Coordinates of C-alpha atoms in Angstrom, one line a residue:
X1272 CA 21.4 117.2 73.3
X1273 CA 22.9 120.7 74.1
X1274 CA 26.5 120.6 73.9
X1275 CA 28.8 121.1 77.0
X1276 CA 32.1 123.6 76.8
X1277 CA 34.7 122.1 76.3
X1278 CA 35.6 120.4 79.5
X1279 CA 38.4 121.9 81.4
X1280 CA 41.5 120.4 83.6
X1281 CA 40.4 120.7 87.3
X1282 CA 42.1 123.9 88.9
X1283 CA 44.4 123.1 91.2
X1284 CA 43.6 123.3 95.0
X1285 CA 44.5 126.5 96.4
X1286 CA 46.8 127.0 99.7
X1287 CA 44.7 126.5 102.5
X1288 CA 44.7 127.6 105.7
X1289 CA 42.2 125.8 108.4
X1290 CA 40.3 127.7 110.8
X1291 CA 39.8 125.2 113.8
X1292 CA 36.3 126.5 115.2
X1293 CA 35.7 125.5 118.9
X1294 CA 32.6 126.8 119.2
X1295 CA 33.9 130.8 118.4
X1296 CA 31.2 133.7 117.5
X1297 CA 34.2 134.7 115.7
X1298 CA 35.2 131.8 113.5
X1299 CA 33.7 132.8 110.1
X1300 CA 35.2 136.6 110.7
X1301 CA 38.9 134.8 110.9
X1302 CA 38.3 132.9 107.7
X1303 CA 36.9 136.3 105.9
X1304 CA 40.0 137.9 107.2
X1305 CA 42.5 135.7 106.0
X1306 CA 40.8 135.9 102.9
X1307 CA 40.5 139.5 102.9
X1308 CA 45.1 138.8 103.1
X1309 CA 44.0 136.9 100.2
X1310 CA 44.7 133.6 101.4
X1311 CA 42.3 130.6 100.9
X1312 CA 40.9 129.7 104.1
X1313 CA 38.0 127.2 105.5
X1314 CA 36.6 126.1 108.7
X1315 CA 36.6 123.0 110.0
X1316 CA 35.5 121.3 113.1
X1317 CA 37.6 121.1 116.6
X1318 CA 35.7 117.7 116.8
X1319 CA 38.0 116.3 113.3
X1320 CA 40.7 114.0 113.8
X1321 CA 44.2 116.0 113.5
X1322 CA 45.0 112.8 111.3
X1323 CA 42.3 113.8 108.9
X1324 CA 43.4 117.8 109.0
X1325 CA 47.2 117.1 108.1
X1326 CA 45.7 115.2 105.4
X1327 CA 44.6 118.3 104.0
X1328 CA 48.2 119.7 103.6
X1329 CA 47.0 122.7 104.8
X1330 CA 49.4 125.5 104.7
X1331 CA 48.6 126.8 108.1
X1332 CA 46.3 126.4 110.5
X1333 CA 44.6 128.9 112.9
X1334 CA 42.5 128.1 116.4
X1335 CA 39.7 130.3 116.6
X1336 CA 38.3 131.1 120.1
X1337 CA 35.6 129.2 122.1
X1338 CA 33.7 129.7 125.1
X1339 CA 35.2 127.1 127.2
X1340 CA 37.7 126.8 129.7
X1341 CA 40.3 124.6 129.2
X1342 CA 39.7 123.3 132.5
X1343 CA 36.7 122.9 131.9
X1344 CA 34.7 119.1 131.9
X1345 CA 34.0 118.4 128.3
X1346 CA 36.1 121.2 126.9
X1347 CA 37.7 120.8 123.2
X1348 CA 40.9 118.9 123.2
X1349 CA 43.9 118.9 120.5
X1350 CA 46.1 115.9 120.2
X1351 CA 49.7 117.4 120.5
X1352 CA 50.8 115.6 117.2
X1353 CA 48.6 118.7 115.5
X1354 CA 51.7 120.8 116.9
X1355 CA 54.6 118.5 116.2
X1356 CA 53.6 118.3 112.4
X1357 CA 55.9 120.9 111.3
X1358 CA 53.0 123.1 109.9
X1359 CA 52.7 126.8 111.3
X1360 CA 49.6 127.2 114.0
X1361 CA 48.3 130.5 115.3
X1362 CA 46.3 130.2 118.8
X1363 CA 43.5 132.8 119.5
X1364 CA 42.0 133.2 123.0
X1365 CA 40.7 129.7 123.7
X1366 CA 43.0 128.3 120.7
X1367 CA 45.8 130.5 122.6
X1368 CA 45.5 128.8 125.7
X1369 CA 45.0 125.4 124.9
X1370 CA 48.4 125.5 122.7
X1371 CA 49.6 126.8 126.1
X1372 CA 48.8 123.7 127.8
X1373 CA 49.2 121.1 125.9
X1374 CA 52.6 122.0 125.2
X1375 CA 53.5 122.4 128.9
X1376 CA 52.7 125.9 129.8
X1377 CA 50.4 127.0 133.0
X1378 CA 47.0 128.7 132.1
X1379 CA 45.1 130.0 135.3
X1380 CA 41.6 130.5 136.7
X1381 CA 42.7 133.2 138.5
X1382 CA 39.1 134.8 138.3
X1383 CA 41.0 138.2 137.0
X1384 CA 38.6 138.4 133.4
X1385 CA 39.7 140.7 130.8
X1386 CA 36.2 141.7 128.5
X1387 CA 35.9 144.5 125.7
X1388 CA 39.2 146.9 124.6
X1389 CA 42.2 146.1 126.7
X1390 CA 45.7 147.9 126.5
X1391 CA 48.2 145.5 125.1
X1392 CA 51.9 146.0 126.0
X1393 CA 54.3 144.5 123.1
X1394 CA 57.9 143.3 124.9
X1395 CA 59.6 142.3 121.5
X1396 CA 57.9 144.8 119.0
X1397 CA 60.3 143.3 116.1
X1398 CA 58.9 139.8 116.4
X1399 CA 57.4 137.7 113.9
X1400 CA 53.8 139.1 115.0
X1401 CA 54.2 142.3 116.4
X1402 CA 57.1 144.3 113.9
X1403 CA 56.0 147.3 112.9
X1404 CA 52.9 147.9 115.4
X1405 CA 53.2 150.1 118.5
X1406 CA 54.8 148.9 121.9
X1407 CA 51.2 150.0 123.3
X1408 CA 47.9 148.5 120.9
X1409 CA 44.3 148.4 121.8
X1410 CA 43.1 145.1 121.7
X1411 CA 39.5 143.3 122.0
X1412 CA 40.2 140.7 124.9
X1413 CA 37.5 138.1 126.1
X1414 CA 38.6 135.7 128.8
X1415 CA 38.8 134.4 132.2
X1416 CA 41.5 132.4 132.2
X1417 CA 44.8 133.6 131.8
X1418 CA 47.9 132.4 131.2
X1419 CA 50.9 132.9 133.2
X1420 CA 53.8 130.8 131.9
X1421 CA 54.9 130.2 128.1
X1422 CA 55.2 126.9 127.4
X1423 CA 59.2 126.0 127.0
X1424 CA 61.3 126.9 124.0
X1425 CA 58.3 130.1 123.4
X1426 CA 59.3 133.5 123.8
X1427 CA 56.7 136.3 125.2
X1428 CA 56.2 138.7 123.4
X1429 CA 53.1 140.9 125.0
X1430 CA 51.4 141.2 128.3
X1431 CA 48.4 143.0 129.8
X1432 CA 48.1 144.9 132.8
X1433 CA 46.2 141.3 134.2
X1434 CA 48.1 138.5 132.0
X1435 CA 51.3 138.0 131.9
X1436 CA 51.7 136.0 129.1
X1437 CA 49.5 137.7 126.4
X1438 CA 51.3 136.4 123.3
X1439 CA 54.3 133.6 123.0
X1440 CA 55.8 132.6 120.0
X1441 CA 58.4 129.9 118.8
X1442 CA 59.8 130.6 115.2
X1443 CA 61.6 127.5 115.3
X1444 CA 58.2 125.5 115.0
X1445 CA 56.3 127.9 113.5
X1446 CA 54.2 128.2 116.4
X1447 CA 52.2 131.5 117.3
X1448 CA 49.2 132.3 120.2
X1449 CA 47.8 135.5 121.1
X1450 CA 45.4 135.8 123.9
X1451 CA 43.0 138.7 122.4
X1452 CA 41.0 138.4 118.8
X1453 CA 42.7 140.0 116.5
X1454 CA 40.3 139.6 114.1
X1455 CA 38.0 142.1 115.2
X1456 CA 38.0 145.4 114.1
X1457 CA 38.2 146.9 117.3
X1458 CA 41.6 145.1 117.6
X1459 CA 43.9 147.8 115.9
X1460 CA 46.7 145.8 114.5
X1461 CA 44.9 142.7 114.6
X1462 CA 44.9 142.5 110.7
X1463 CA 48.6 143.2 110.5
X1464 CA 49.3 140.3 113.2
X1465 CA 47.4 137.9 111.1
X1466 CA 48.7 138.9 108.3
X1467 CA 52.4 138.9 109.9
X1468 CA 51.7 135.1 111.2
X1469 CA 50.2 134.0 107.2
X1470 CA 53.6 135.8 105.4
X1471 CA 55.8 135.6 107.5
X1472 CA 55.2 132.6 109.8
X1473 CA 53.6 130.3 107.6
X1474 CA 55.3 132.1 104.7
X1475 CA 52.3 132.0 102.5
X1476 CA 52.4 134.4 99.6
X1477 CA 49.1 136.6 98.7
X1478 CA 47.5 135.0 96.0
X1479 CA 44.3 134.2 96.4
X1480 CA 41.9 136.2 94.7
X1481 CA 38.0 135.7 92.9
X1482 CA 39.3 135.1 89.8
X1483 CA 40.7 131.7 91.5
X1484 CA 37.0 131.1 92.9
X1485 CA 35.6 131.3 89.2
X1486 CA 38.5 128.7 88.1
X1487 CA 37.9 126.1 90.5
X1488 CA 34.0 126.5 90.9
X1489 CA 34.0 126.3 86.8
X1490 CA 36.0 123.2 87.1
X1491 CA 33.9 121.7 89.9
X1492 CA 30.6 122.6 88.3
X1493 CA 31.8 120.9 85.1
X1494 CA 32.6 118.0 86.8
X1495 CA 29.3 117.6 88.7
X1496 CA 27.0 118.3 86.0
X1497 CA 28.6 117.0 83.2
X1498 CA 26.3 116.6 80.3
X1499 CA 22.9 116.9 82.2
X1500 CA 21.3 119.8 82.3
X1501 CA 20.6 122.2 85.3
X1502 CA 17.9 124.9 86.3
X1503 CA 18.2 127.9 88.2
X1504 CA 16.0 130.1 90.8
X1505 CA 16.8 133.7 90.4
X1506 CA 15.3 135.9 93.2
X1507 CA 16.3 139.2 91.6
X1508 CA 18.8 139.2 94.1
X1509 CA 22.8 139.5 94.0
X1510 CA 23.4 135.3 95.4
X1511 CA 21.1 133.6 92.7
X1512 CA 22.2 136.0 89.9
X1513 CA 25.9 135.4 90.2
X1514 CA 25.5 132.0 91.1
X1515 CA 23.6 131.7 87.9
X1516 CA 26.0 134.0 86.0
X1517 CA 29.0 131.2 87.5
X1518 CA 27.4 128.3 86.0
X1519 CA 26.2 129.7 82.6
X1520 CA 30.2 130.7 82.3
X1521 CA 30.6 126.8 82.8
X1522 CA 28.0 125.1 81.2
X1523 CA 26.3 127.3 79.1
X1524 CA 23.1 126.3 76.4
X1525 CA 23.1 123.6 79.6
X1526 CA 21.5 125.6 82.1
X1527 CA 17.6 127.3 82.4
X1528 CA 16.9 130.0 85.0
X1529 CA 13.5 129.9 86.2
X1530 CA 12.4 132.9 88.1
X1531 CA 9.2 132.6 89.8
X1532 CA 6.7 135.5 89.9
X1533 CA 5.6 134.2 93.2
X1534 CA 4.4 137.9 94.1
X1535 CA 6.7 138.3 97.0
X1536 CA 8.9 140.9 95.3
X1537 CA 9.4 144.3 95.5
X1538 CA 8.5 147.2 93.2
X1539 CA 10.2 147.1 89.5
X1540 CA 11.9 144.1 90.4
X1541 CA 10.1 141.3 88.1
X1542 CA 11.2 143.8 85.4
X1543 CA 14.5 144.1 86.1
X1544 CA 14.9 140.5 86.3
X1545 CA 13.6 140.0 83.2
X1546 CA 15.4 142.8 81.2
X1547 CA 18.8 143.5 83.0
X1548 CA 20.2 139.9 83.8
X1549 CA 19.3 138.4 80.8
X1550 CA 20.6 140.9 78.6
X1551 CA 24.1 140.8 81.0
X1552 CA 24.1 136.8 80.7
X1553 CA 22.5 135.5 77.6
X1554 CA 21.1 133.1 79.9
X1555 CA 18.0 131.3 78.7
X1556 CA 15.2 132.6 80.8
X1557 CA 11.9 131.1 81.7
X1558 CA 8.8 133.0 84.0
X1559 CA 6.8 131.3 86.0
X1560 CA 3.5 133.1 87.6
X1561 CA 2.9 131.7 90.8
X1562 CA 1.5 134.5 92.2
X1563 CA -1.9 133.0 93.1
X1564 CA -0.2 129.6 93.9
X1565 CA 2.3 131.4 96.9
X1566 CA -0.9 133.4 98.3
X1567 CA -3.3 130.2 98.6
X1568 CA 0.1 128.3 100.7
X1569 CA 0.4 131.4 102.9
X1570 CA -3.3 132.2 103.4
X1571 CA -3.7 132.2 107.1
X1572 CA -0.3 131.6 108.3
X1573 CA 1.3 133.9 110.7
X1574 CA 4.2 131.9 112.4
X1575 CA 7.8 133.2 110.5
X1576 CA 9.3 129.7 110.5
X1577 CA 6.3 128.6 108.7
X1578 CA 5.9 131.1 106.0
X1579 CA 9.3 130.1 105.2
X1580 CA 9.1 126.7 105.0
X1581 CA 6.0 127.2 102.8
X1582 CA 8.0 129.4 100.3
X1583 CA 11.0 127.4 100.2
X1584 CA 8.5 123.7 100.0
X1585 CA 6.7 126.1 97.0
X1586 CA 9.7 127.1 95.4
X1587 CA 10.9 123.7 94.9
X1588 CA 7.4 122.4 93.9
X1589 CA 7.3 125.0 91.1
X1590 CA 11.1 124.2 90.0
X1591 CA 9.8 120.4 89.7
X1592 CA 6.8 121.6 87.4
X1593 CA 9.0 123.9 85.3
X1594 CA 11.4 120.7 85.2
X1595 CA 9.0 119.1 83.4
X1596 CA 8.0 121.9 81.4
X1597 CA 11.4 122.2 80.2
X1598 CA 11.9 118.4 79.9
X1599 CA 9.1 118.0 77.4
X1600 CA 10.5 121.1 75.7
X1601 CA 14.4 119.5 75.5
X1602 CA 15.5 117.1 72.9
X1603 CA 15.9 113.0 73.3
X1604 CA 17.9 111.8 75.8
X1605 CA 18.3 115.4 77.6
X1606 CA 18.1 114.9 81.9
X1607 CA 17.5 117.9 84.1
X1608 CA 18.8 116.7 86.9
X1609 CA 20.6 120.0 89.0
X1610 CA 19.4 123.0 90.7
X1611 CA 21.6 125.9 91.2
X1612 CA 21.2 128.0 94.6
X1613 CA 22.8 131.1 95.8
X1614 CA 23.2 129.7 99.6
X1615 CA 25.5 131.5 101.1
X1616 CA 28.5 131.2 104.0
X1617 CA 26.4 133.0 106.5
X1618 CA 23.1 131.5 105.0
X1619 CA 24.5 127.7 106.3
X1620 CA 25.8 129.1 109.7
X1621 CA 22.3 130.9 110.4
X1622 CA 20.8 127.8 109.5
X1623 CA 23.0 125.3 111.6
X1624 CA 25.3 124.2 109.1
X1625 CA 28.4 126.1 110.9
X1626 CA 30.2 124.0 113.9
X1627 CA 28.6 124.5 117.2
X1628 CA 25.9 126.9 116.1
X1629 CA 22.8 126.7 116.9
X1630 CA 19.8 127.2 114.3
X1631 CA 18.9 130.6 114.2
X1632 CA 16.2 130.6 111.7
X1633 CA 16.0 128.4 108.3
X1634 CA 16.8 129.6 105.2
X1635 CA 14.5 128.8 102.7
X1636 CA 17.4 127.7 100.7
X1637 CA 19.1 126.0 103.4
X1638 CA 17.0 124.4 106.4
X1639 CA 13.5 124.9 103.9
X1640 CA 14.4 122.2 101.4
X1641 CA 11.6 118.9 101.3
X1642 CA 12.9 115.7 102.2
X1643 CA 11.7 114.7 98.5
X1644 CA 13.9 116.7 96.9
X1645 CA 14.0 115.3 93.0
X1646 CA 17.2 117.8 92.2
X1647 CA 20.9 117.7 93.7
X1648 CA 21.6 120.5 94.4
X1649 CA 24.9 123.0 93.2
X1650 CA 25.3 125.5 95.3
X1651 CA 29.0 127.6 93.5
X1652 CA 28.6 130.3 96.6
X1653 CA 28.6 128.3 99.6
X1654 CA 31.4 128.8 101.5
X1655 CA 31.6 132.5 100.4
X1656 CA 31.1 136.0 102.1
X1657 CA 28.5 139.0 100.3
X1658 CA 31.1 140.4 99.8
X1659 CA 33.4 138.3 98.0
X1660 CA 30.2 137.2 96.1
X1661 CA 30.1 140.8 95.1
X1662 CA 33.8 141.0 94.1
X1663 CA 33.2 137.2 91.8
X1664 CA 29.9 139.2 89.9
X1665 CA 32.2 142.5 89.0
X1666 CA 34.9 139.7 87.5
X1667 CA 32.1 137.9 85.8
X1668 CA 30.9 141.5 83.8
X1669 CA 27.7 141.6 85.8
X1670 CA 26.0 144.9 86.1
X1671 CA 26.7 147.2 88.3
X1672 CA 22.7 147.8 89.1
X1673 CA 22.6 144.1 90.2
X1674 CA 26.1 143.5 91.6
X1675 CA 25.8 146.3 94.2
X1676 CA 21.9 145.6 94.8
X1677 CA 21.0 146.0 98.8
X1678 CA 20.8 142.1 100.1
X1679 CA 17.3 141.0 99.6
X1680 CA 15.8 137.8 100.9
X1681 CA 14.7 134.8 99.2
X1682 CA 11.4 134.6 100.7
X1683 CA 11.3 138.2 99.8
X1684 CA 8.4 140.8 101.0
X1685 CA 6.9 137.2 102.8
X1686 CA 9.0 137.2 105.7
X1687 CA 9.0 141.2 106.1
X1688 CA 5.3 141.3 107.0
X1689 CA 4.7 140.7 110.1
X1690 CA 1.5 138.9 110.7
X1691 CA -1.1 136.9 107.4
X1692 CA 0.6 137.5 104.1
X1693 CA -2.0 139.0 102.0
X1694 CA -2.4 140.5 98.1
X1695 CA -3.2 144.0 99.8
X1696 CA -1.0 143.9 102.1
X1697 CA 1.9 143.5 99.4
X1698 CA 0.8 146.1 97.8
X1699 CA 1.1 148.5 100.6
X1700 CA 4.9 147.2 101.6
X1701 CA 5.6 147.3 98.2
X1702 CA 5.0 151.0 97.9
X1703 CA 6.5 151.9 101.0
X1704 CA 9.5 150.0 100.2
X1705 CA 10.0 151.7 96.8
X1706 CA 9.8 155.1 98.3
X1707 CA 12.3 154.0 101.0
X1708 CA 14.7 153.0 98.8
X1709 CA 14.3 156.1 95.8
X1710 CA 14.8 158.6 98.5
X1711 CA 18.1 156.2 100.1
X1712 CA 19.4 156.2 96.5
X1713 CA 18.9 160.2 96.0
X1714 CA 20.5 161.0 99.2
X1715 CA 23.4 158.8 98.2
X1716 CA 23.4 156.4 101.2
X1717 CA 23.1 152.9 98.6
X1718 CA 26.9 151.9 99.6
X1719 CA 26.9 153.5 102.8
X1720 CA 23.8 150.8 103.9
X1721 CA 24.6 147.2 103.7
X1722 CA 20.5 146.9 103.7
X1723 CA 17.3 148.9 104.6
X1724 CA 14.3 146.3 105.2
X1725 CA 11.2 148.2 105.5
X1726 CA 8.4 145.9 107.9
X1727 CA 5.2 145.9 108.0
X1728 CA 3.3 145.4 111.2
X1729 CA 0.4 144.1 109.6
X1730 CA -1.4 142.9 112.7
X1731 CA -0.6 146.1 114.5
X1732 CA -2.6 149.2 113.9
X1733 CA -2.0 152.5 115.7
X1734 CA -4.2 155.9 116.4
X1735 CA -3.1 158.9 113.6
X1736 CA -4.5 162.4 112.8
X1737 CA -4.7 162.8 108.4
X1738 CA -6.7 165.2 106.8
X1739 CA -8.3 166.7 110.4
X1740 CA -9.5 163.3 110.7
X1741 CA -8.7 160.2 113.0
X1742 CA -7.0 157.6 111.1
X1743 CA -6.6 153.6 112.2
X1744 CA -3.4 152.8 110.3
X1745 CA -0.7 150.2 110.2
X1746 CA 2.6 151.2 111.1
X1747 CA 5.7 150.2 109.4
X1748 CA 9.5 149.9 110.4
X1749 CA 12.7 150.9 109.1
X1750 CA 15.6 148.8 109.8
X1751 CA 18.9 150.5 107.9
X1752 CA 21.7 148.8 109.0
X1753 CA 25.8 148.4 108.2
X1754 CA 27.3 145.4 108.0
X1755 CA 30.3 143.2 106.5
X1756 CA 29.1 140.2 106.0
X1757 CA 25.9 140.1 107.8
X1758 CA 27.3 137.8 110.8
X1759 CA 27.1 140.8 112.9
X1760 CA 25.2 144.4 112.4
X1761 CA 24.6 147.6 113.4
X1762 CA 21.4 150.1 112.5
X1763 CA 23.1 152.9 110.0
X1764 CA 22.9 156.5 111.4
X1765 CA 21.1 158.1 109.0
X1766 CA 20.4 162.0 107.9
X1767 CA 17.4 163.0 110.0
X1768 CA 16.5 164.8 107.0
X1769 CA 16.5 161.5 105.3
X1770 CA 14.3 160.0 107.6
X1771 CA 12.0 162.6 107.4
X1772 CA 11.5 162.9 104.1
X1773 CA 11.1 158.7 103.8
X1774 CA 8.5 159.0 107.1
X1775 CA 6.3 161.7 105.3
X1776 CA 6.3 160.4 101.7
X1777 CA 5.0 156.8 103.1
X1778 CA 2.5 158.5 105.5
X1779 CA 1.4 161.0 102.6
X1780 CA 1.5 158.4 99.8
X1781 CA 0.9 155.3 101.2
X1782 CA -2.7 154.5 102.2
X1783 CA -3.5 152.7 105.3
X1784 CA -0.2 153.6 107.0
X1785 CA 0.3 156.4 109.6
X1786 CA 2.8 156.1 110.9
X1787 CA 6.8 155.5 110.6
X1788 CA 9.6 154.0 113.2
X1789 CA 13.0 153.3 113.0
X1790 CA 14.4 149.8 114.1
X1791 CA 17.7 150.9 116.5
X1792 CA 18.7 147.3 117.2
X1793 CA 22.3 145.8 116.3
X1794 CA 22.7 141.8 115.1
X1795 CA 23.3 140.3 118.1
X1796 CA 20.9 140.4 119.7
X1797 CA 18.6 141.4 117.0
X1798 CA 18.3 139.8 113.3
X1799 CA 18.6 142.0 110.5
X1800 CA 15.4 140.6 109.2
X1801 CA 12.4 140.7 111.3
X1802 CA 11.3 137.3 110.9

């Protein structure tokens, strides 16, 4: 049997700091940005018992926003003990408001709404929240309810030119509410407020930081796998290979990557798989080729749900056929019994997994799983941002190459065809996307653009002049966006002389495609993958 580390101590739990989520768009960005004051936070349900919170010992907690009114019937409730507990809370919005009224103050729906940037007049600029920040701040506001009197023993700090009572705090309890989100970027000083209510009125010190996330996932993973053994799906992507890289640190000769040639990739990318991550890791490494496999499932199939169901049900179908590849291969007594993922934060919430979210679309990692699953599953990355995924591969010696690779998905070129997937038709994306991305990397825009999926509309042919003759080609899309963490999105301006030179390579070099358009939608209301 292949010999564990030496087991470690768990780490200990870090400070946390609970995001109450009633229903907010804007719940995960709170918990990225008290991260980003590197402070450990999670989200929990407005629907958990308070009794079950405080058990947490959390060191603070926050109440996101939600898109009730307090007035409304049905709307989330908090039992006042949540505010008698002697641990600091910060109210945003609806979180604001409903401190307001449970401990006493008035909230009205006055009809006066306050949407989008919104001047925000400071009264006490040297309060807990607000030293150091202008008497006058732009603020992102989005209410209708407003409230007009601070509940008693609360001082007001800020009002707009429609609320009067824009932001109330008691230092005495440790209680803090503004009415606008200051964890939006278009909130100036909304960082420095939160990060004013985390030192200074939870008096949480900034040490939270990857290199804890690779100490307690190390210890957890140790503890769930213990001496079985575990395989791994890499996808050539950033998630799978730092997941992977996360549990080799912790369990070493114990864990298998598998990566499955299921013909779904993009240009070089089997390669680099191959060459790169293994040589980074040490990692024992087995291929699969399921390349013929993959295109028998999808032959035919059209509907985007159901090509990803298909490639997640094939993935796992392959994993259980290289389990018992590598089973017959281990010594006596050996048990293959985990599979590692690279599910991500924003993969769960997408998926459903995130409080009062509905399912966007499945992830093949996430909502794509059989219900015969034969592994369970370990999943080091799942309550963490791209970003901070990033941030954990740099600590972990990754390269650069991979670390800092454009998100791709795990269904790969499968899901960015629209219409039958076919052998020739991944072909022809696969060019196009390789010349996409050469000309993105010579023109320096890699960092600049979070990711640049290039679709094809493979049922969609359009009229085109080549050669002084009439061509019937396919067109395909470019969809460059910017991002954070992929919750939200915008398309990236680009150089028109990039554009250009990307629109008249693929059209010159590409057969079958004539012609090239550019995807100008931001996420809402638009995904950033076409299917």
């Amino acid at each position: 049997m292949s010999s564990a580390p030496p087991a470690a101590a768990p780490a200990p739990s870090p400070d946390v700091v609970l995001v109450v989520d009633f229903g907010a768009q804007y719940a995960q960005l709170i918990a990225r940005r008290v991260r980003e004051a590197r402070v450990y936070s999670e989200i929990v349900p407005s629907t958990m018992p308070v009794a079950e919170m405080l058990a947490r010992k959390p060191r603070a907690i926050i109440l996101s926003g939600g898109p009730s009114s307090v007035y409304a019937e049905g709307a989330p409730r908090l039992d006042r003990e949540l505010f008698e507990a002697g641990i600091p809370v910060f109210g945003m919005c609806y979180g604001f408001q409903l401190m307001a009224t449970t401990l006493g103050g008035t909230v009205d729906n006055t009809g006066a709404r306050e949407y989008g940037r919104t001047p925000l007049y400071v009264s006490h600029s040297g309060s807990t929240l607000f030293e150091g920040t202008p008497d006058e701040q732009s603020v992102w506001m989005s209410h209708g309810d407003a409230c007009s009197a601070a509940p008693e023993g609360f001082t007001v700090t800020a009002s707009t030119d429609v609320v009067p009572v824009a932001a109330f705090e008691n230092d005495e309890k440790r209680l803090y509410g503004v009415q606008h989100h200051p964890e939006v970027m278009h909130s100036t000083y909304g960082q420095q407020v939160l990060e004013h209510f985390l030192y200074r009125g939870a008096g949480i010190k900034p040490t939270w930081t990857t290199g804890n996330v690779i100490e307690e996932q190390i210890a957890a993973i140790r503890e769930q796998v213990g001496d079985k053994r575990a395989i791994c799906g890499l996808s050539g992507g950033v998630d799978s290979a730092v997941a992977a890289a996360l549990v080799q640190k912790a369990i070493g000769s114990q864990l298998t990557c598998v990566y499955v040639d299921h013909g779904l990739m993009r240009k070089g990318e089997t390669e680099q798989v191959e060459k790169d991550f293994v040589a980074a890791t040490g990692v024992q490494l087995k291929v699969v080729d399921a390349q013929e496999r993959f295109l028998k499932a999808l032959a035919g199939v059209s509907d985007p749900e159901e090509k990803r169901k298909i490639i997640g049900r094939e993935f796992i179908r392959v994993f259980e056929q290289a389990q018992a590849e590598i089973v017959a291969e281990a010594q006596a007594g050996e048990d293959v019994a985990f599979l590692v993922q690279g599910t991500l934060y924003p993969d769960v919430v997408e998926s459903g997994g995130g409080t009062g979210t509905a399912n966007i679309k499945s992830h093949h990692n996430v909502g794509g799983l059989p219900e015969d699953l034969e592994f369970e599953l370990v999943e080091p990355l799942r309550k963490l941002f791209k970003d901070e995924v990033r941030m954990v591969g740099q600590e972990l010696g990754l390269p650069e190459e991979i670390v800092q690779r454009q998100p791709f998905p795990g269904p790969g070129l499968g899901i960015r065809i629209v219409g039958e997937v076919t052998r020739e038709r991944l072909d022809l994306l696969r060019e196009a996307d390789a010349i996409a991305r050469e000309e993105l990397t010579a023109a320096g825009l890699d960092r600049e653009i979070w990711q640049c999926p290039v679709v094809l509309l493979a049922d969609v042919r359009s009229v085109g002049v080549q050669g002084d003759g009439r061509t019937y080609g396919h067109p395909v899309v470019l969809r460059p966006v910017s991002s954070e963490d992929a919750m939200t999105a915008d398309w990236t301006r680009m150089p028109y002389d990039v554009l250009a030179r990307i629109s008249t390579r693929i059209t010159n070099e590409v057969a079958d495609v004539n012609r090239v358009v550019l995807d100008v939608t931001s996420k809402p209301p638009g995904t950033i993958e076409w299917e």
